[in-house]
Short mmCIF file of C-alpha atoms in Angstrom, two decimals:
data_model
loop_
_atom_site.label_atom_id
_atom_site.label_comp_id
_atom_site.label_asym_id
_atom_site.label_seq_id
_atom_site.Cartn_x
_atom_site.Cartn_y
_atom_site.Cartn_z
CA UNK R 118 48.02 150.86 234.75
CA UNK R 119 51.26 150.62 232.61
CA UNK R 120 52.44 147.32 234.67
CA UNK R 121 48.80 145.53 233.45
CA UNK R 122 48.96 146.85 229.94
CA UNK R 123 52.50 145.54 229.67
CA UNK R 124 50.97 142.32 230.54
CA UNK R 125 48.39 141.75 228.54
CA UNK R 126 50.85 142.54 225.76
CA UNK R 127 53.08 139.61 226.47
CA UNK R 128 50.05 137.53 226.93
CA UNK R 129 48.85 138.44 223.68
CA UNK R 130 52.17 137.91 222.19
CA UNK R 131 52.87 134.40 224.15
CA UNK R 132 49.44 133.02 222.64
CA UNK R 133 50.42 134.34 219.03
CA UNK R 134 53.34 131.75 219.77
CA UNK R 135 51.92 129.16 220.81
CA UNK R 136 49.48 129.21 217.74
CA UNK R 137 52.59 129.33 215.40
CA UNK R 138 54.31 126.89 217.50
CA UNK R 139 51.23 124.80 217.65
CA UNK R 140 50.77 125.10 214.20
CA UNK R 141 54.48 124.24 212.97
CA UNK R 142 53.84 120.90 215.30
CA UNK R 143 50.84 120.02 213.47
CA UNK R 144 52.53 120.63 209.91
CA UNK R 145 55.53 118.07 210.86
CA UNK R 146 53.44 115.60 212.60
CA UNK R 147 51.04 115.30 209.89
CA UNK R 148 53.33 113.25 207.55
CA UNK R 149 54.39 111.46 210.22
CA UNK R 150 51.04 110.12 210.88
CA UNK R 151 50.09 109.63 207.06
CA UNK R 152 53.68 107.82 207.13
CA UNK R 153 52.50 105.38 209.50
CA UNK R 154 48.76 105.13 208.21
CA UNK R 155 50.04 104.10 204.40
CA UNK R 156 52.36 101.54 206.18
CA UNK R 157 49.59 99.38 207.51
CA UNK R 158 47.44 100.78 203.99
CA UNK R 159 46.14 97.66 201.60
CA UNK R 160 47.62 97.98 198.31
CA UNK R 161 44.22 97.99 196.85
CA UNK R 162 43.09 100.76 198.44
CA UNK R 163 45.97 102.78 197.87
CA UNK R 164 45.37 101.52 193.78
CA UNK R 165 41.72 102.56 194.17
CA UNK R 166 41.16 105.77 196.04
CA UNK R 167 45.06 106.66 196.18
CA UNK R 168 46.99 108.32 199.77
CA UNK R 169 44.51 108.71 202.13
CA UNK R 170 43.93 109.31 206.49
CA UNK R 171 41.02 106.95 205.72
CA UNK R 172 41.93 104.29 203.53
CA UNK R 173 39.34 101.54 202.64
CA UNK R 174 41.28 98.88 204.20
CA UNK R 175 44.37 98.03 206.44
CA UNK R 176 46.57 95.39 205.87
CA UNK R 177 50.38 94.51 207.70
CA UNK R 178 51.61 92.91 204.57
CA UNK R 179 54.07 95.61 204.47
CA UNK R 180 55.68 94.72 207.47
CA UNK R 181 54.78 90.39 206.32
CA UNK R 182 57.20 91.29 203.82
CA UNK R 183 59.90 93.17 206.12
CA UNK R 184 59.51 90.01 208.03
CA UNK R 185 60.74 88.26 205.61
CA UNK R 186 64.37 89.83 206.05
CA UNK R 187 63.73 89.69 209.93
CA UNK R 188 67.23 87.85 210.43
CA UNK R 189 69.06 90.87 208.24
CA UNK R 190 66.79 93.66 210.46
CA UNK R 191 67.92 91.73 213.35
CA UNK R 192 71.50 91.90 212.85
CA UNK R 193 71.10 95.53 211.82
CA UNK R 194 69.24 96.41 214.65
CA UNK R 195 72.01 95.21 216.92
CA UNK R 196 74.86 96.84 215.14
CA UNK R 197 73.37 100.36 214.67
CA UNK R 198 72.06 100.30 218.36
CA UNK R 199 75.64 99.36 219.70
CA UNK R 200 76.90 101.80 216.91
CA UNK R 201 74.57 104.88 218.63
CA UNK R 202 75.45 103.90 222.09
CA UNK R 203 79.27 102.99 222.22
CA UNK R 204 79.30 105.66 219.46
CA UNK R 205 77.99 108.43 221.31
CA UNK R 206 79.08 107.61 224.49
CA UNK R 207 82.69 107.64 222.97
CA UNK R 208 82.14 111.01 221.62
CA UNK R 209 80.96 112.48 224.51
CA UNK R 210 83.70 111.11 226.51
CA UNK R 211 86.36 112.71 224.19
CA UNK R 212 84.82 116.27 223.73
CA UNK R 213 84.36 116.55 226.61
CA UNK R 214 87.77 115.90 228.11
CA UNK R 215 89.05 118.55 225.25
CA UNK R 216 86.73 121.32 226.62
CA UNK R 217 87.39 120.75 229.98
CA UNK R 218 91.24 121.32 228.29
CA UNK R 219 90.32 124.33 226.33
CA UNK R 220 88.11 125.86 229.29
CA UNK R 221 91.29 126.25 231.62
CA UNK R 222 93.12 129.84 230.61
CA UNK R 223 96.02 128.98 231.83
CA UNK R 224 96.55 126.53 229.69
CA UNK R 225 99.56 127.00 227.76
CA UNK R 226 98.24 125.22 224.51
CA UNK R 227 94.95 126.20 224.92
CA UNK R 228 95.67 128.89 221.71
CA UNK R 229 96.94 126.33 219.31
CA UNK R 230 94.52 123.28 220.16
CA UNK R 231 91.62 126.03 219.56
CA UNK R 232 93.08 126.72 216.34
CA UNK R 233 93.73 123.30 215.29
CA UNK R 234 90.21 122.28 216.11
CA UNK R 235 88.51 125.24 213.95
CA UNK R 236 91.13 123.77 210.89
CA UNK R 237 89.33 120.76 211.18
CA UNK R 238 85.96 122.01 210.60
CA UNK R 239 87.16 124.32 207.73
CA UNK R 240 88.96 121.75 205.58
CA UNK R 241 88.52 117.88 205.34
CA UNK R 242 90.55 115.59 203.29
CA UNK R 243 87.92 113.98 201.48
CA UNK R 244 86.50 110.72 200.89
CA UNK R 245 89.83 109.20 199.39
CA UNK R 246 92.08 110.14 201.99
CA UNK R 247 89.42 108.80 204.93
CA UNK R 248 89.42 105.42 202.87
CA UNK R 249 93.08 105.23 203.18
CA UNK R 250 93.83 106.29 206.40
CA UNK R 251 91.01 104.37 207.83
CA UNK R 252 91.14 101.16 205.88
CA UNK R 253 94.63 101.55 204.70
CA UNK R 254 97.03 102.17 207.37
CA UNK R 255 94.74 101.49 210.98
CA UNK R 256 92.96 98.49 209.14
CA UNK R 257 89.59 99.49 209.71
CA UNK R 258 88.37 97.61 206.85
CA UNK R 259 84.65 95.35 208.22
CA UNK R 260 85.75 96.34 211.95
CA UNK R 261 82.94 98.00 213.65
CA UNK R 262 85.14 100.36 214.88
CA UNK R 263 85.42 102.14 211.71
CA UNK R 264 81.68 103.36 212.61
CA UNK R 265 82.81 104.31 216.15
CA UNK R 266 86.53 106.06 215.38
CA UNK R 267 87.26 108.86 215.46
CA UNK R 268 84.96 110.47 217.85
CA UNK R 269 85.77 114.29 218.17
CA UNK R 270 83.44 116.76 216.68
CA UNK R 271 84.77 120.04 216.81
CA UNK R 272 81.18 121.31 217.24
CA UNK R 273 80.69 119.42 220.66
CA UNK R 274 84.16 120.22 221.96
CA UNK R 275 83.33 124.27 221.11
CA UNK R 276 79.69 123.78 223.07
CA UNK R 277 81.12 121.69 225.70
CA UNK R 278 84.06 124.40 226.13
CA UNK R 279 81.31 127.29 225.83
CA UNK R 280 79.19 124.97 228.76
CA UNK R 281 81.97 124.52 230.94
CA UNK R 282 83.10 128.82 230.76
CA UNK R 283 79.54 129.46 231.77
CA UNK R 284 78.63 126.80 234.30
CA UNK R 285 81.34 125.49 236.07
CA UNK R 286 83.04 128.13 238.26
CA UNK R 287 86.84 128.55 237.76
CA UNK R 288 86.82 128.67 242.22
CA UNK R 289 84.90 125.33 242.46
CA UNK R 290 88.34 123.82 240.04
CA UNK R 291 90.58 125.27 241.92
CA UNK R 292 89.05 125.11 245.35
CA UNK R 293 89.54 121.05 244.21
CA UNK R 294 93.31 121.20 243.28
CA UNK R 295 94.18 122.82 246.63
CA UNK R 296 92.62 120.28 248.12
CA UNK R 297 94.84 117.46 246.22
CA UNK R 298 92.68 116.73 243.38
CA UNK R 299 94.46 115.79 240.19
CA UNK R 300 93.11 116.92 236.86
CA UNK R 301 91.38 113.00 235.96
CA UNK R 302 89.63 113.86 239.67
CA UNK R 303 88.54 116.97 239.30
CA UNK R 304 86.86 116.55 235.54
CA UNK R 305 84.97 113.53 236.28
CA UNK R 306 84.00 113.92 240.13
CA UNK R 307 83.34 117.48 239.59
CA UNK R 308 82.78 119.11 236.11
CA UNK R 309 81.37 115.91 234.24
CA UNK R 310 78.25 116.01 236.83
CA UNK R 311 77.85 119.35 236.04
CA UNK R 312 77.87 119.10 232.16
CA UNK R 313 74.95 116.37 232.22
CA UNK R 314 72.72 118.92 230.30
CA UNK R 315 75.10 119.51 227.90
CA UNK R 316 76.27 116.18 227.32
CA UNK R 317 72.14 114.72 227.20
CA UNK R 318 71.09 117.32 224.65
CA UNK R 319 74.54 116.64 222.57
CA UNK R 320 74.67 113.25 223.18
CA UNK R 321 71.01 113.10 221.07
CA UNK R 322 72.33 114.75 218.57
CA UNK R 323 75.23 112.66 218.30
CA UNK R 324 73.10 109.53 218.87
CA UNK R 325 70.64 110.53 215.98
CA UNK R 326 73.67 111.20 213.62
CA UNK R 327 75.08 107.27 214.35
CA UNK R 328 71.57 105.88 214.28
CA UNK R 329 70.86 107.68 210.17
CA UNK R 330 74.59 106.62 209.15
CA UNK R 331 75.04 104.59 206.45
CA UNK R 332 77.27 105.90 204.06
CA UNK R 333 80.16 104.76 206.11
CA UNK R 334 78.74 101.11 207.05
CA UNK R 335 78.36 101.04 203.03
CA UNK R 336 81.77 102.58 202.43
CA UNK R 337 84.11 100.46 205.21
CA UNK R 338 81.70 97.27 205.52
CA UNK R 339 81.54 94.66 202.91
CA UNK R 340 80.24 91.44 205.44
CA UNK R 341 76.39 91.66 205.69
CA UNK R 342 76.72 90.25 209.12
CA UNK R 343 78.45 93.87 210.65
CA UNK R 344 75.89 96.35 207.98
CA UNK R 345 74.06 98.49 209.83
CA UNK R 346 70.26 99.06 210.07
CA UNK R 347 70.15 102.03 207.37
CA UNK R 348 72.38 99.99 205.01
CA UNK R 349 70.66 97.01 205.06
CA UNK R 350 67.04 98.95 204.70
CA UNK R 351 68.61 100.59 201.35
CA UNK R 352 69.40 97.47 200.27
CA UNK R 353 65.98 96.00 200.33
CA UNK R 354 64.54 99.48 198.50
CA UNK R 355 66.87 98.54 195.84
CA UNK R 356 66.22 95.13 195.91
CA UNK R 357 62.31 96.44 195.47
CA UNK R 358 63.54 98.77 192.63
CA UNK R 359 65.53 96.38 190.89
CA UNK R 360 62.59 94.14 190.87
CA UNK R 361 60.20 96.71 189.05
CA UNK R 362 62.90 98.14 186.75
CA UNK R 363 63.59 94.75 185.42
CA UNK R 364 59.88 93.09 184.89
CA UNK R 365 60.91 91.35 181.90
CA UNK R 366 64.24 89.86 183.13
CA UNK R 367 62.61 88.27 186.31
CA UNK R 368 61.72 84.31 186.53
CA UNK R 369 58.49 83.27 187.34
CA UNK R 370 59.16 82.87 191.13
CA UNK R 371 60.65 86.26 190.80
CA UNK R 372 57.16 87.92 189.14
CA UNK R 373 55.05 86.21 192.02
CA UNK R 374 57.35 87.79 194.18
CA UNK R 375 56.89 90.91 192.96
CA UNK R 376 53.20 90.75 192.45
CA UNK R 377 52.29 90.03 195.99
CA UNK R 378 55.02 92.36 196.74
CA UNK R 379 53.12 95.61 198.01
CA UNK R 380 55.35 98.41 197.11
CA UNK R 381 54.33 101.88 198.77
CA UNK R 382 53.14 100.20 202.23
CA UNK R 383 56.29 98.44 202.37
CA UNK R 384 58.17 101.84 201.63
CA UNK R 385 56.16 103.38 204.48
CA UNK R 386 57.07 100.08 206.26
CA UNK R 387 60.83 100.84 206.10
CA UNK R 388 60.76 104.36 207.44
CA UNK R 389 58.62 103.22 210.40
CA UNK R 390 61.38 100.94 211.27
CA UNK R 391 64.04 103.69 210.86
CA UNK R 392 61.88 105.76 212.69
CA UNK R 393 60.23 104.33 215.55
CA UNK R 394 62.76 104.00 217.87
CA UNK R 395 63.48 107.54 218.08
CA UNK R 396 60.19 108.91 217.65
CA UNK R 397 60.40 106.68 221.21
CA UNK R 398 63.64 107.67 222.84
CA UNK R 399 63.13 111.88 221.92
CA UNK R 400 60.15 112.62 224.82
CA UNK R 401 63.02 111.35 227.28
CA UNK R 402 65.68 113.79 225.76
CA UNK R 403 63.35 116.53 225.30
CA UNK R 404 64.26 118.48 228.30
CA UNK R 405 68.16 118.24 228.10
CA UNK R 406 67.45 118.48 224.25
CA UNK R 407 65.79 122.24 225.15
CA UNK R 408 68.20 123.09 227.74
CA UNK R 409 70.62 122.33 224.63
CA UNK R 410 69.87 124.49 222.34
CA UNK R 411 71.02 127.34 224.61
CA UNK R 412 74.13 125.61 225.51
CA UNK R 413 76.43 127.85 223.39
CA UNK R 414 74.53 130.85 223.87
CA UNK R 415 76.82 134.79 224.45
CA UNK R 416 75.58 136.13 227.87
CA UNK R 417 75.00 139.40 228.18
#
């Protein structure tokens, strides 16, 4: 009798989290959806009855007008999409090579590298000293590699190091050096398979962090041809801003412009851009992105 009441307990307790689960989904995907509603919003309605799930007529002269920078989306697109790939990949790659490092105990520098790492994420040298070394003495200056380099993140390397403690026997590593395998062998033939939940749910992270960038593309990037798809989406919201700031100033083609210009749909327009493709790629990570969150969890 104990054993049933227990269970109806958890029952109770698991639907109590769905609904607040359930209801936390609701409250993020609502703006979401009013995001994408106001983007294909007329301006008139928006003027007449204001924000609404029901507006009294759609129009896609937000995006008409984001067409009209399709060349500069273009280019973006293709830069912050080889940015998030090469990007992340290269990440991955690296942190994970330096927790397979750190994971081994007898490792003699396995004390100091640990120690080095957490330095890193303590102090920084600022936005000066980046500029220098980056553009200054590597000549990273309107290189896409500036966007790519450097790739560690002490965060991943801890979680990967964590992953690897927990997941990958020391036995199975050393059953594969007695049998001749050199280090190179035994990380990417045998560990690397076994981090592919780690390195998924990370590898999102890190891929969502590239694809939002744009302070460095603005920072390191002065030819419009290599700015990235957030920098060049700023741009045109300043552009718009500009525009209404400065009424008076404009010429006449300028004050056409900016009449037919319409001005929150084409806002809404933006962040659909910036957002669709990950609102896309997320259902495919949302597994490994899951099993992630537990990655650099104690066990008892």
């Amino acid at each position: 009798m104990k054993s049933v009441n227990e269970k109806k307990k958890m029952s109770i307790g698991q639907l109590v989290l769905c609904l607040i689960l359930g209801a936390l989904t609701i409250a993020v995907f609502i703006p979401v959806l009013l995001v994408f509603i106001i983007s294909f919003t007329a301006e008139e309605s928006i003027t007449n009855i204001g924000i609404s799930f029901l507006p009294q007529s759609w129009s896609l002269a937000g995006y008409q007008y984001m067409g009209s920078f399709l060349d500069q989306i273009a280019r973006g697109y293709f830069v912050t999409i080889f940015e998030t790939v090469i990007g992340t990949l290269w990440t991955i790659l690296l942190c994970s090579l330096f927790g397979y490092v750190l994971s081994r105990k007898n490792f003699r520098l396995n004390g100091f590298l640990s120690i080095f790492l957490l330095i890193t994420m303590l102090f920084n040298g600022g936005t000066m000293a980046n500029y220098l070394v980056k553009a200054g003495m590597y000549g990273l200056h309107n290189s896409l590699l500036v966007l790519i380099l450097p790739g560690v993140s002490a965060y991943v390397c801890i979680v990967m190091r964590t992953f690897i403690q927990s997941n990958v026997p020391d036995s199975l590593v050393e059953s594969a050096k007695i049998d001749g395998a050199g280090e190179f062998y035994t990380f990417f033939k045998i560990v690397l398979p076994l981090t592919v939940p780690a390195c998924a749910a990370l590898g999102f992270m890190q891929a969502v962090g590239h694809w939002n960038q744009w302070y460095t593309s603005y920072l390191y990037i002065d030819d419009a041809k290599l700015s990235s798809l957030q920098l060049i989406l700023m741009r045109i919201q300043k552009d718009m801003n500009y525009l209404q700031q400065n009424v008076a100033m404009l010429a006449p083609d300028e004050l056409e412009r900016l009449a037919n210009m319409p001005k929150l749909p084409t806002r809404m327009a933006i962040l659909m851009i910036t957002l669709g493709p990950i609102l896309v790629i997320y259902p495919f990570f949302q597994k490994y992105f899951i099993k992630g969150i537990t990655v650099g969890a104690v066990k008892g």
